[in-house]
Coordinates of C-alpha atoms and ligand atoms in Angstrom, one line a residue:
M1002 CA -123.5 -124.1 95.3
H1003 CA -120.1 -123.8 97.0
E1004 CA -117.5 -126.4 96.4
K1005 CA -116.7 -128.4 99.6
I1006 CA -114.7 -131.1 101.3
I1007 CA -116.7 -133.7 103.2
I1008 CA -115.3 -135.0 106.4
L1009 CA -116.7 -138.4 107.4
D1010 CA -117.0 -138.5 111.1
F1011 CA -115.7 -141.8 112.5
G1012 CA -116.1 -140.5 116.0
G1013 CA -113.9 -139.0 118.7
Q1014 CA -112.6 -135.5 118.6
Y1015 CA -111.2 -135.3 115.2
A1016 CA -113.7 -134.3 112.5
H1017 CA -114.3 -130.8 113.8
L1018 CA -110.6 -130.2 114.1
I1019 CA -110.0 -131.3 110.6
A1020 CA -112.9 -129.0 109.5
N1021 CA -111.1 -126.2 111.3
R1022 CA -107.8 -126.9 109.4
I1023 CA -109.6 -127.0 106.1
R1024 CA -111.5 -123.7 106.8
R1025 CA -108.2 -122.1 107.6
Q1026 CA -107.2 -122.7 104.0
N1027 CA -110.4 -120.9 103.1
V1028 CA -112.2 -124.0 102.0
L1029 CA -115.7 -125.0 103.0
A1030 CA -115.7 -128.2 105.0
E1031 CA -118.8 -130.1 106.1
I1032 CA -118.9 -132.9 108.6
W1033 CA -121.2 -135.7 107.5
S1034 CA -122.3 -138.8 109.4
I1035 CA -121.0 -142.2 108.3
E1036 CA -124.6 -143.2 107.7
T1037 CA -125.0 -140.6 104.9
P1038 CA -126.4 -142.3 101.8
L1039 CA -124.0 -142.7 98.8
E1040 CA -126.1 -140.5 96.5
Q1041 CA -125.3 -137.4 98.6
F1042 CA -121.6 -137.9 97.9
Q1043 CA -122.3 -137.8 94.1
D1044 CA -123.2 -134.1 94.2
K1045 CA -120.9 -132.1 92.0
S1046 CA -120.0 -129.7 94.8
V1047 CA -118.2 -132.5 96.7
K1048 CA -114.6 -132.2 95.7
G1049 CA -112.9 -134.6 98.1
L1050 CA -113.4 -136.8 101.2
I1051 CA -111.5 -137.0 104.4
L1052 CA -112.1 -140.0 106.6
S1053 CA -111.4 -138.9 110.2
G1054 CA -109.8 -140.8 113.1
G1055 CA -111.9 -142.3 115.8
P1056 CA -111.4 -144.2 119.1
Q1057 CA -112.7 -147.5 118.0
S1058 CA -110.9 -150.5 116.4
V1059 CA -111.9 -152.1 113.1
F1060 CA -112.0 -155.4 115.1
E1061 CA -114.8 -154.3 117.3
K1062 CA -118.2 -155.8 116.3
D1063 CA -119.9 -152.4 115.9
S1064 CA -116.9 -150.5 114.6
P1065 CA -118.0 -147.5 112.5
K1066 CA -118.3 -148.1 108.7
C1067 CA -119.5 -146.1 105.8
D1068 CA -120.7 -147.1 102.4
K1069 CA -117.9 -148.8 100.4
G1070 CA -119.2 -147.1 97.3
I1071 CA -117.2 -144.0 98.3
F1072 CA -114.1 -145.7 97.0
D1073 CA -115.6 -145.7 93.4
L1074 CA -116.7 -142.0 93.3
G1075 CA -113.5 -141.0 91.5
I1076 CA -112.8 -138.1 93.9
P1077 CA -109.6 -137.9 96.1
I1078 CA -109.8 -139.5 99.5
L1079 CA -107.6 -138.8 102.6
G1080 CA -107.9 -141.3 105.5
I1081 CA -106.4 -140.4 108.9
C1082 CA -105.7 -142.8 111.7
Y1083 CA -108.9 -144.9 112.1
G1084 CA -109.6 -143.7 108.5
H1085 CA -106.2 -145.2 107.4
Q1086 CA -107.1 -148.5 109.1
F1087 CA -110.7 -148.5 107.8
V1088 CA -109.5 -148.1 104.2
T1089 CA -107.0 -150.9 104.6
H1090 CA -109.4 -153.2 106.3
T1091 CA -112.3 -152.5 103.9
L1092 CA -110.2 -152.8 100.7
G1093 CA -108.6 -156.2 101.7
G1094 CA -105.4 -155.3 103.5
K1095 CA -104.5 -156.4 107.0
V1096 CA -104.8 -154.4 110.2
L1097 CA -103.1 -155.8 113.2
P1098 CA -104.4 -155.4 116.7
G1099 CA -101.9 -153.3 118.7
K1100 CA -100.9 -154.0 122.3
K1101 CA -99.6 -150.9 123.9
G1102 CA -100.2 -148.3 121.3
E1103 CA -98.1 -145.2 120.4
F1104 CA -99.1 -141.8 121.7
G1105 CA -97.4 -138.5 121.0
R1106 CA -94.4 -137.4 118.9
A1107 CA -93.1 -139.6 116.1
E1108 CA -90.4 -139.1 113.5
F1109 CA -91.8 -139.7 110.1
T1110 CA -89.8 -140.3 106.9
H1111 CA -91.3 -140.3 103.4
N1112 CA -89.9 -141.6 100.2
K1113 CA -90.6 -138.4 98.1
Q1114 CA -92.8 -140.3 95.7
C1115 CA -96.2 -139.1 96.8
P1116 CA -97.7 -135.7 95.9
I1117 CA -99.4 -135.5 99.3
F1118 CA -96.0 -134.9 100.8
E1119 CA -94.8 -132.3 98.3
G1120 CA -92.9 -129.6 100.2
V1121 CA -92.7 -131.7 103.4
P1122 CA -89.1 -132.4 104.4
E1123 CA -88.1 -136.0 104.0
Q1124 CA -88.0 -136.3 107.8
S1125 CA -90.4 -134.4 110.1
I1126 CA -92.5 -134.8 113.2
F1127 CA -96.1 -136.0 113.2
W1128 CA -98.3 -136.8 116.1
M1129 CA -99.5 -140.4 116.8
N1130 CA -102.4 -141.6 118.9
H1131 CA -103.2 -145.2 118.0
V1132 CA -103.2 -148.8 119.2
D1133 CA -104.0 -150.9 116.1
E1134 CA -101.8 -150.6 113.0
V1135 CA -101.7 -151.6 109.4
G1136 CA -99.8 -154.8 108.9
E1137 CA -100.3 -155.2 105.1
P1138 CA -101.6 -152.5 102.7
A1139 CA -104.6 -153.4 100.5
T1140 CA -103.9 -154.2 96.8
G1141 CA -103.1 -151.2 94.8
F1142 CA -101.6 -149.3 97.7
E1143 CA -97.9 -148.6 98.1
V1144 CA -96.1 -147.6 101.3
V1145 CA -94.9 -144.0 100.9
G1146 CA -93.8 -143.3 104.5
T1147 CA -92.8 -144.9 107.8
T1148 CA -92.0 -144.1 111.4
E1149 CA -89.7 -146.0 113.8
N1150 CA -92.6 -147.9 115.3
C1151 CA -94.9 -148.0 112.3
A1152 CA -93.8 -149.5 109.0
N1153 CA -96.9 -148.6 107.1
A1154 CA -97.4 -145.1 108.3
A1155 CA -98.5 -143.6 104.9
L1156 CA -100.1 -145.4 102.0
W1157 CA -101.0 -144.3 98.5
N1158 CA -103.2 -145.7 95.8
R1159 CA -102.1 -143.7 92.7
E1160 CA -104.8 -144.8 90.4
K1161 CA -107.7 -144.0 92.7
R1162 CA -106.1 -141.0 94.4
I1163 CA -106.5 -142.4 97.9
F1164 CA -104.0 -141.3 100.5
T1165 CA -104.0 -142.7 104.0
V1166 CA -101.8 -141.9 107.1
Q1167 CA -101.6 -143.4 110.5
F1168 CA -100.8 -140.1 112.2
H1169 CA -103.0 -137.1 113.0
L1170 CA -102.4 -134.4 110.4
E1171 CA -104.9 -132.1 112.1
V1172 CA -103.1 -131.6 115.4
T1173 CA -100.8 -128.6 115.7
H1174 CA -97.9 -130.6 116.7
S1175 CA -97.8 -132.4 113.4
E1176 CA -95.3 -130.0 111.9
Y1177 CA -96.4 -130.3 108.3
G1178 CA -100.0 -131.3 108.9
N1179 CA -101.4 -128.2 107.2
K1180 CA -99.0 -128.6 104.3
V1181 CA -100.4 -132.1 103.7
F1182 CA -103.9 -130.7 103.9
E1183 CA -102.9 -128.0 101.4
N1184 CA -101.5 -130.6 99.0
F1185 CA -104.7 -132.6 99.4
L1186 CA -106.9 -129.6 98.6
N1187 CA -104.7 -128.9 95.5
I1188 CA -105.1 -132.5 94.4
C1189 CA -108.9 -132.0 94.8
G1190 CA -108.7 -128.8 92.7
I1191 CA -111.2 -127.0 95.0
K1192 CA -111.9 -123.3 95.1
R1193 CA -110.8 -121.4 98.3
D1194 CA -113.7 -119.2 99.2
W1195 CA -114.6 -119.7 102.9
T1196 CA -114.0 -116.7 105.2
M1197 CA -114.8 -115.6 108.8
E1198 CA -117.0 -112.8 107.3
R1199 CA -119.0 -115.5 105.7
F1200 CA -119.4 -117.4 109.0
L1201 CA -120.6 -114.2 110.6
E1202 CA -123.3 -113.7 107.9
E1203 CA -124.5 -117.2 108.2
E1204 CA -124.4 -117.0 112.0
K1205 CA -126.6 -113.9 112.0
K1206 CA -129.3 -115.8 110.2
R1207 CA -129.1 -118.8 112.5
V1208 CA -129.2 -116.7 115.7
K1209 CA -132.1 -114.5 114.6
T1210 CA -134.1 -117.6 113.7
Q1211 CA -133.5 -119.3 117.1
V1212 CA -134.0 -116.2 119.2
G1213 CA -137.1 -114.8 117.5
E1214 CA -138.6 -112.0 119.6
K1215 CA -136.9 -113.1 122.8
N1216 CA -134.0 -111.4 124.6
V1217 CA -130.8 -113.2 125.6
F1218 CA -128.9 -113.7 128.9
L1219 CA -125.3 -114.8 128.7
F1220 CA -123.1 -116.1 131.5
V1221 CA -119.9 -114.2 130.9
S1222 CA -116.6 -115.2 132.5
G1223 CA -114.2 -112.5 131.2
G1224 CA -112.6 -115.2 129.1
V1225 CA -112.2 -115.1 125.3
D1226 CA -115.1 -117.3 124.5
S1227 CA -117.9 -115.7 126.4
S1228 CA -116.6 -112.2 125.6
V1229 CA -116.6 -113.0 121.9
A1230 CA -120.1 -114.7 122.2
F1231 CA -121.3 -111.6 124.0
A1232 CA -119.9 -109.2 121.4
L1233 CA -121.4 -111.4 118.6
L1234 CA -124.9 -111.3 120.2
V1235 CA -124.7 -107.6 120.7
E1236 CA -123.7 -107.2 117.0
I1237 CA -126.6 -109.4 115.9
L1238 CA -129.4 -108.4 118.4
G1239 CA -128.3 -105.0 119.6
A1240 CA -127.1 -104.1 123.2
K1241 CA -130.6 -103.7 124.6
R1242 CA -131.5 -107.3 124.0
V1243 CA -128.4 -108.9 125.5
K1244 CA -127.6 -109.0 129.2
G1245 CA -124.4 -110.4 130.7
L1246 CA -124.5 -112.3 134.0
F1247 CA -121.2 -112.7 135.7
V1248 CA -121.0 -115.1 138.6
D1249 CA -118.2 -114.7 141.1
T1250 CA -117.8 -118.3 142.1
G1251 CA -115.1 -117.6 144.6
L1252 CA -113.0 -119.9 142.4
L1253 CA -111.6 -117.1 140.3
R1254 CA -108.1 -115.6 140.0
K1255 CA -107.0 -112.8 142.3
N1256 CA -108.5 -109.5 141.1
E1257 CA -110.4 -111.2 138.3
V1258 CA -113.8 -109.7 139.2
E1259 CA -112.6 -106.1 138.9
F1260 CA -110.9 -106.9 135.6
V1261 CA -114.0 -108.4 134.1
E1262 CA -116.3 -105.7 135.3
K1263 CA -114.0 -103.0 133.8
S1264 CA -113.3 -104.6 130.5
L1265 CA -116.8 -105.8 129.7
R1266 CA -118.4 -102.6 130.6
A1267 CA -115.9 -100.9 128.3
I1268 CA -117.4 -102.8 125.4
G1269 CA -120.9 -101.6 126.3
A1270 CA -122.0 -104.6 128.2
D1271 CA -125.1 -104.5 130.4
L1272 CA -123.5 -106.5 133.2
T1273 CA -124.8 -107.9 136.5
V1274 CA -122.3 -109.4 138.9
L1275 CA -123.5 -112.0 141.4
R1276 CA -121.2 -112.7 144.3
E1277 CA -121.8 -116.4 145.1
G1278 CA -118.4 -117.6 146.4
D1279 CA -119.8 -118.9 149.7
R1280 CA -122.5 -120.9 148.0
F1281 CA -120.0 -122.7 145.7
L1282 CA -117.6 -123.5 148.5
E1283 CA -120.4 -124.8 150.7
N1284 CA -121.5 -127.1 147.9
L1285 CA -118.0 -128.3 147.4
R1286 CA -117.4 -129.2 151.0
D1287 CA -116.3 -132.9 151.4
I1288 CA -116.3 -133.5 147.7
Y1289 CA -113.2 -135.1 146.4
E1290 CA -113.8 -136.7 143.0
P1291 CA -113.1 -134.5 139.9
E1292 CA -116.2 -135.4 138.0
Q1293 CA -118.4 -134.8 141.0
K1294 CA -116.8 -131.4 141.6
R1295 CA -117.5 -130.4 138.0
E1296 CA -121.1 -131.6 138.2
I1297 CA -121.6 -129.6 141.5
I1298 CA -120.1 -126.5 140.0
G1299 CA -122.3 -126.9 136.9
H1300 CA -125.4 -127.3 139.1
T1301 CA -124.5 -124.4 141.3
F1302 CA -124.1 -122.2 138.2
L1303 CA -127.6 -123.2 137.2
D1304 CA -129.1 -122.7 140.6
V1305 CA -127.7 -119.2 140.7
Q1306 CA -129.1 -118.5 137.3
K1307 CA -132.5 -119.9 138.2
D1308 CA -132.7 -117.9 141.4
F1309 CA -131.8 -114.8 139.3
F1310 CA -134.4 -115.6 136.7
D1311 CA -137.1 -116.3 139.4
K1312 CA -136.3 -113.1 141.2
H1313 CA -136.5 -111.0 138.1
D1314 CA -139.3 -113.1 136.5
L1315 CA -137.3 -113.6 133.3
H1316 CA -138.5 -117.1 132.2
E1317 CA -140.8 -116.3 129.4
N1318 CA -139.0 -113.8 127.2
W1319 CA -135.5 -114.8 127.7
L1320 CA -133.1 -117.4 126.3
L1321 CA -129.9 -118.4 128.0
A1322 CA -126.8 -118.3 125.9
Q1323 CA -123.4 -119.9 126.6
G1324 CA -120.0 -119.2 125.0
T1325 CA -119.4 -122.9 124.5
I1326 CA -116.8 -123.7 121.9
Y1327 CA -116.2 -126.9 120.0
P1328 CA -113.6 -128.6 122.2
D1329 CA -115.9 -128.2 125.3
T1330 CA -118.5 -130.4 123.7
I1331 CA -116.3 -133.2 122.4
E1332 CA -114.4 -133.9 125.7
T1333 CA -117.8 -134.4 127.4
G1334 CA -118.5 -137.1 124.9
G1335 CA -121.0 -134.8 123.1
T1336 CA -120.4 -136.1 119.6
A1337 CA -121.1 -139.5 118.0
H1338 CA -118.8 -142.3 119.2
A1339 CA -116.8 -140.0 121.5
D1340 CA -115.6 -141.2 124.9
K1341 CA -116.4 -139.0 127.9
I1342 CA -113.1 -137.5 129.1
K1343 CA -114.7 -135.1 131.5
T1344 CA -117.9 -133.0 131.8
H1345 CA -117.5 -129.4 131.0
H1346 CA -119.6 -127.2 133.3
N1347 CA -121.7 -126.0 130.4
R1348 CA -122.5 -129.6 129.5
A1349 CA -123.7 -130.7 133.0
P1350 CA -126.8 -133.0 132.7
Q1351 CA -129.2 -130.2 133.6
V1352 CA -127.7 -127.9 131.0
Q1353 CA -127.8 -130.7 128.5
K1354 CA -131.5 -131.0 129.1
L1355 CA -132.1 -127.4 128.4
I1356 CA -130.0 -127.7 125.2
D1357 CA -132.1 -130.6 124.1
E1358 CA -135.2 -128.5 124.7
G1359 CA -133.8 -125.8 122.4
K1360 CA -133.6 -123.3 125.4
I1361 CA -129.9 -122.6 125.1
L1362 CA -128.2 -120.6 122.5
E1363 CA -124.6 -121.4 121.7
P1364 CA -123.5 -119.1 118.9
I1365 CA -119.8 -120.1 118.7
K1366 CA -120.1 -123.8 119.4
E1367 CA -118.7 -124.9 116.1
L1368 CA -115.5 -122.8 116.4
Y1369 CA -112.1 -123.5 117.8
K1370 CA -110.2 -121.1 119.8
D1371 CA -108.1 -119.7 117.0
E1372 CA -111.4 -119.0 115.0
V1373 CA -113.0 -117.5 118.1
R1374 CA -110.1 -115.1 118.4
A1375 CA -110.3 -114.2 114.7
L1376 CA -114.0 -113.5 115.1
G1377 CA -113.2 -111.4 118.2
E1378 CA -110.9 -109.3 116.1
L1379 CA -113.4 -109.0 113.3
L1380 CA -115.9 -107.8 115.9
G1381 CA -113.4 -105.2 117.2
L1382 CA -112.8 -106.5 120.7
P1383 CA -109.7 -105.1 122.5
A1384 CA -106.5 -107.2 122.3
E1385 CA -106.3 -107.7 126.1
L1386 CA -109.6 -109.6 125.9
V1387 CA -109.0 -111.5 122.6
W1388 CA -105.5 -112.7 123.6
R1389 CA -106.1 -113.6 127.2
H1390 CA -105.1 -117.1 128.2
P1391 CA -108.1 -119.4 128.4
F1392 CA -109.4 -120.1 131.9
P1393 CA -111.8 -122.9 132.6
G1394 CA -115.4 -122.1 133.6
P1395 CA -115.1 -124.2 136.9
G1396 CA -112.0 -122.1 137.6
L1397 CA -109.6 -122.9 140.4
G1398 CA -112.2 -125.6 141.4
V1399 CA -110.6 -128.0 139.0
R1400 CA -107.0 -126.9 139.7
I1401 CA -107.3 -127.6 143.4
L1402 CA -106.8 -131.4 143.7
C1403 CA -108.5 -133.1 146.6
S1404 CA -108.0 -136.2 148.6
A1405 CA -110.5 -138.1 150.6
E1406 CA -107.8 -140.0 152.5
K1407 CA -104.6 -139.3 154.4
L1408 CA -101.6 -141.4 153.4
Q1409 CA -97.9 -141.4 154.5
I1410 CA -95.2 -143.1 152.4
T1411 CA -91.6 -143.3 153.7
N1412 CA -88.9 -145.0 151.7
D1413 CA -85.2 -144.5 152.0
E1414 CA -84.8 -146.3 148.7
L1415 CA -86.7 -143.8 146.5
P1416 CA -84.9 -144.0 143.2
M1417 CA -84.3 -140.4 142.5
G1418 CA -81.7 -139.2 140.1
K1419 CA -81.7 -142.3 137.9
V1420 CA -83.5 -140.7 135.1
D1421 CA -80.5 -139.9 133.0
A1422 CA -79.6 -143.5 132.7
F1423 CA -83.1 -144.5 131.8
T1424 CA -83.5 -146.9 129.0
L1425 CA -86.7 -148.8 128.1
Q1426 CA -85.0 -152.2 128.8
K1427 CA -84.4 -151.4 132.5
D1428 CA -86.4 -153.4 135.0
E1429 CA -86.4 -150.9 137.7
K1430 CA -88.7 -147.9 137.5
P1431 CA -86.7 -144.7 137.1
F1432 CA -89.1 -142.6 139.0
I1433 CA -91.4 -142.4 142.0
T1434 CA -95.1 -141.8 141.8
L1435 CA -97.1 -139.3 143.8
P1436 CA -100.1 -140.9 145.4
I1437 CA -102.7 -138.6 143.8
K1438 CA -104.4 -139.3 140.5
S1439 CA -105.3 -136.8 137.8
V1440 CA -107.2 -136.9 134.5
G1441 CA -105.3 -137.5 131.3
V1442 CA -106.2 -138.6 127.7
Q1443 CA -104.7 -141.5 125.8
G1444 CA -106.0 -142.8 122.4
D1445 CA -109.2 -140.7 122.9
F1446 CA -110.0 -142.2 126.2
R1447 CA -110.0 -140.6 129.7
T1448 CA -107.3 -141.9 132.0
Y1449 CA -107.1 -141.3 135.7
K1450 CA -103.6 -142.2 136.9
Y1451 CA -100.6 -141.1 139.0
P1452 CA -97.9 -138.6 138.1
A1453 CA -94.3 -139.7 138.1
I1454 CA -91.6 -137.4 139.6
L1455 CA -88.4 -137.1 137.7
K1456 CA -85.4 -135.5 139.2
S1457 CA -82.4 -135.4 136.9
S1458 CA -79.1 -133.9 136.5
I1459 CA -80.0 -132.9 132.9
F1460 CA -81.7 -130.1 134.7
N1461 CA -80.3 -128.7 137.9
L1462 CA -81.9 -125.6 139.2
Q1463 CA -78.9 -124.2 141.1
S1464 CA -76.3 -124.8 138.5
S1465 CA -78.4 -123.6 135.5
A1466 CA -80.4 -120.6 136.6
T1467 CA -79.5 -118.7 133.5
D1468 CA -79.3 -121.6 131.2
A1469 CA -80.0 -120.5 127.7
T1470 CA -80.4 -124.1 126.6
A1471 CA -83.5 -124.6 128.8
P1472 CA -85.9 -125.0 125.8
S1473 CA -83.9 -127.9 124.4
R1474 CA -83.6 -129.5 127.8
L1475 CA -87.3 -129.1 128.4
Q1476 CA -87.8 -130.8 125.0
E1477 CA -85.7 -133.7 126.2
L1478 CA -87.7 -134.0 129.4
E1479 CA -91.0 -133.9 127.4
K1480 CA -89.7 -136.7 125.1
L1481 CA -88.6 -138.7 128.1
S1482 CA -92.0 -138.2 129.6
T1483 CA -93.7 -139.5 126.5
N1484 CA -91.5 -142.6 126.5
L1485 CA -92.1 -143.3 130.2
I1486 CA -95.9 -143.0 129.9
N1487 CA -96.0 -145.2 126.8
H1488 CA -94.0 -147.7 128.7
Y1489 CA -95.5 -147.7 132.2
S1490 CA -99.3 -148.1 132.4
D1491 CA -99.8 -146.7 135.9
I1492 CA -98.8 -143.1 135.1
N1493 CA -100.2 -140.4 132.8
R1494 CA -97.9 -137.4 133.6
C1495 CA -94.4 -136.7 134.5
L1496 CA -93.3 -134.0 136.8
F1497 CA -89.9 -132.4 137.1
L1498 CA -89.1 -131.4 140.6
L1499 CA -88.1 -127.7 140.4
D1500 CA -87.5 -126.6 143.9
T1501 CA -88.4 -127.5 147.5
N1502 CA -88.7 -126.1 151.0
F1503 CA -86.5 -128.9 152.2
E1504 CA -83.0 -130.1 151.6
G1505 CA -81.9 -133.2 149.8
N1506 CA -83.9 -136.1 148.5
I1507 CA -87.5 -137.0 149.1
R1508 CA -87.7 -139.3 152.1
E1509 CA -91.3 -139.0 153.0
I1510 CA -94.5 -138.2 151.1
L1511 CA -97.6 -137.1 152.9
L1512 CA -101.0 -137.1 151.1
N1513 CA -103.2 -134.8 153.1
K1514 CA -107.0 -135.2 153.4
K1515 CA -108.4 -132.0 151.8
C1516 CA -111.3 -130.8 149.7
V1517 CA -111.8 -127.3 148.1
Q1518 CA -111.6 -124.8 150.9
Q1519 CA -111.3 -121.0 151.1
K1520 CA -107.8 -121.2 152.6
R1521 CA -106.6 -123.5 149.7
V1522 CA -108.2 -121.1 147.1
E1523 CA -106.2 -118.3 148.6
I1524 CA -103.0 -120.2 148.5
L1525 CA -103.5 -121.1 144.9
Q1526 CA -104.6 -117.5 144.0
R1527 CA -101.3 -116.2 145.4
A1528 CA -99.2 -118.7 143.5
D1529 CA -101.2 -118.1 140.3
D1530 CA -101.0 -114.3 140.7
L1531 CA -97.2 -114.6 141.1
V1532 CA -96.9 -116.7 137.9
M1533 CA -99.0 -114.2 136.0
R1534 CA -97.0 -111.2 137.3
V1535 CA -93.7 -112.7 136.4
L1536 CA -94.9 -113.7 133.0
H1537 CA -95.9 -110.1 132.4
E1538 CA -92.7 -108.6 133.9
M1539 CA -90.5 -110.8 131.8
K1540 CA -92.7 -110.2 128.7
L1541 CA -93.4 -113.8 128.4
Y1542 CA -97.2 -113.8 128.6
G1543 CA -97.6 -114.0 124.9
D1544 CA -95.1 -116.9 124.6
V1545 CA -97.4 -119.4 126.2
W1546 CA -100.9 -120.3 125.3
Q1547 CA -102.1 -121.0 128.8
F1548 CA -100.6 -121.5 132.1
P1549 CA -102.5 -123.5 134.7
V1550 CA -101.1 -123.4 138.2
V1551 CA -102.2 -126.4 140.2
L1552 CA -102.5 -127.1 144.0
L1553 CA -101.8 -130.7 145.2
P1554 CA -102.6 -131.8 148.8
V1555 CA -99.2 -133.4 148.9
S1556 CA -96.2 -132.5 151.1
F1557 CA -92.7 -133.9 151.7
N1558 CA -90.3 -134.5 154.5
G1559 CA -92.5 -132.8 157.1
T1560 CA -92.6 -129.4 155.4
G1561 CA -95.8 -127.5 154.4
E1562 CA -99.1 -129.1 153.5
E1563 CA -99.4 -128.5 149.8
S1564 CA -97.4 -128.5 146.6
I1565 CA -97.7 -126.5 143.4
V1566 CA -97.5 -127.7 139.8
L1567 CA -96.6 -125.3 137.0
R1568 CA -98.2 -126.2 133.7
P1569 CA -97.0 -123.9 130.9
I1570 CA -98.7 -124.8 127.7
D1571 CA -97.8 -124.4 124.1
S1572 CA -100.9 -125.0 121.9
V1573 CA -103.1 -123.5 119.2
D1574 CA -106.5 -124.9 120.0
A1575 CA -106.1 -127.0 123.2
M1576 CA -106.6 -130.3 121.3
S1577 CA -103.0 -131.1 121.5
A1578 CA -100.3 -129.3 123.5
S1579 CA -96.7 -129.4 124.5
V1580 CA -94.8 -127.9 127.4
G1581 CA -94.3 -124.1 127.1
K1582 CA -90.5 -123.8 126.7
L1583 CA -89.9 -120.7 128.9
P1584 CA -86.4 -119.6 130.0
W1585 CA -85.0 -121.3 133.1
E1586 CA -84.7 -118.0 134.8
F1587 CA -88.5 -117.7 134.8
F1588 CA -89.0 -121.0 136.5
A1589 CA -86.3 -120.3 139.1
K1590 CA -87.8 -116.9 139.9
V1591 CA -91.4 -118.3 140.2
A1592 CA -90.4 -121.4 142.2
A1593 CA -88.4 -119.3 144.7
G1594 CA -91.3 -116.8 145.0
I1595 CA -93.9 -119.6 145.6
L1596 CA -91.8 -121.3 148.2
Q1597 CA -91.9 -118.1 150.3
D1598 CA -95.3 -119.4 151.3
E1599 CA -94.7 -121.9 154.2
A1600 CA -97.8 -123.8 153.2
I1601 CA -95.9 -125.0 150.1
S1602 CA -93.6 -127.9 150.3
A1603 CA -92.4 -128.3 146.7
V1604 CA -92.8 -126.8 143.3
F1605 CA -93.1 -129.1 140.2
L1606 CA -93.0 -128.5 136.5
D1607 CA -95.4 -130.7 134.5
V1608 CA -93.4 -131.9 131.4
T1609 CA -96.2 -133.9 129.8
S1610 CA -97.6 -133.2 126.4
K1611 CA -101.3 -133.6 125.5
P1612 CA -101.9 -136.5 124.9
P1613 CA -101.1 -138.3 127.2
G1614 CA -101.7 -135.5 129.8
T1615 CA -104.6 -133.0 129.6
I1616 CA -103.9 -129.3 129.9
E1617 CA -105.8 -129.0 133.2
W1618 CA -105.1 -131.1 136.2
E1619 CA -108.2 -132.3 138.0
Ligands
XMP1088 P1 -107.9 -130.1 128.9 O1 -107.6 -130.1 130.3 O2 -109.0 -131.0 128.5 O3 -108.3 -128.6 128.5 O4 -106.7 -130.4 128.0 C1 -108.6 -128.1 127.2 C2 -108.9 -126.6 127.4 O5 -110.2 -126.5 127.9 C3 -110.2 -125.7 129.1 N1 -111.2 -126.3 130.0 C4 -112.4 -125.8 130.2 N2 -113.0 -124.6 129.7 N3 -114.9 -125.1 131.0 C5 -114.2 -124.3 130.2 O6 -114.7 -123.2 129.8 C6 -114.4 -126.3 131.5 O7 -115.1 -127.0 132.2 C7 -113.1 -126.6 131.1 N4 -112.3 -127.6 131.4 C8 -111.1 -127.4 130.7 C9 -108.8 -125.8 129.6 O8 -108.5 -124.7 130.4 C10 -108.0 -125.9 128.3 O9 -107.8 -124.6 127.7

């Protein structure tokens, strides 16, 4: 029996990410439901418990609870966020209901007493995502760390070896999160014997059992996930039993179809390309809501697939496979207690029905992106596939924002340029908002709010085109964005205005009535292609994790019809993200290039971290 760490899933998106972090330290981590009977925890193989975060509050009537007996098992326990509050609340301390909450970066200081922070500098950055907070620790617990807004950020019960923290150790932006996990694993005294090779062996058995004598069809997209899923199935079942189906949705990047055909055929794929762009665009006509767009794209995928199956009479002996990875399922609300942030195309209701009937195979659905890439390398896939930036299944369909109404705003008093002087005490808003909402995520919940536009002299395009200090200035803007979004409840993103096709300040904003149309797809393809080319030319492609380019039906001062948002992303697994800190020269070059297109009125840079923004705009 392998020694293991048990993660108790209190809901939301956290348990699997914690499991990922523990597996990275070569330790087996299993996720158990909070209803698991106490006896199961008494097994000798269980060396430690981690209580995950979750979106609920201990004050809610049906807040998630586990058996209190876990506190007397004598094994080390680590409570994170909701876990921190649950431990305090259950063992007699006081949790206080928060009002606004704290989301994003926080400076943490520990008192050097607690072994869980061994090797962590006295001051470092951890990521917060909470509303409630601990007001008074339970008896037996001492405070071992604080942040500016959270006096009881880290607690320790020496005798019982229980450690709890308000912040999320598991997100990449918590600088020393992995170090804290490492310390916890040391305290548990567990063996480190989990490997990707072991995952592969276990997955082979699982896939063979589910597939039986059937053959498998897989929708491929040319992205990392479906390519790795494809290679994995070929490895397990042999090339003859696995067919790739590539749907050209008309919502792909420029030249994408050719790239995918070439690179997948090179790994021996039996590939069929279906050109269905007109069908997708037709179905998206007069559709404006992001969730509705996702659902329609999901259904259209399924209709295309069904037509193909019918035409080739493939129902009986074939299973459909998808390259779903873990973050796709959680944001759809696919795990216990998780809020629906948005529906991923491979979790559309019709697909979900097939999953429930056992008709869909998802061989990498437990993995995170970094693990998918490690598996891809283990399977011998070429680097240009393994290290591609992720691209969402619904493609440019999500990145083309739509508006069902036309709106004109004119205001000579738009308060541009006041950002530098911004302090939280000020009454006046130091920004203007754009009249188009997009999806974000705060405290595990979906938000749908306006972006704020900042224009500030900390960053002036003309005067700082070769500014070597761009990364630290971008860092400042990102920090400012977090503060503004924490403070003003009507916004969920901040945009920095990079460059415009007009002179001077914004005097008029026009929101244009638009849905997804061929012409708009082409405008975005050109801008996106330019961004990708400049990234490659300047050898910066590997410096960002992903780079969505977004089209907004918004224009200014009577110029153009659309605007572009650049969204360079620094992340490891898409669960949390910060702004890709590229050189200023890059942004200047790209903005100037994009503005050659007369359809474009302005180019923005999104300076919002995740949370409170999401990576994609929709
Ligand atoms: P968000 O926008 O939620 O994105 O921060 C997280 C990651 O997921 C990708 N994404 C998708 N991938 N189908 C996919 O295959 C989808 O429907 C989808 N939506 C978002 C996104 O590009 C980012 O890497």
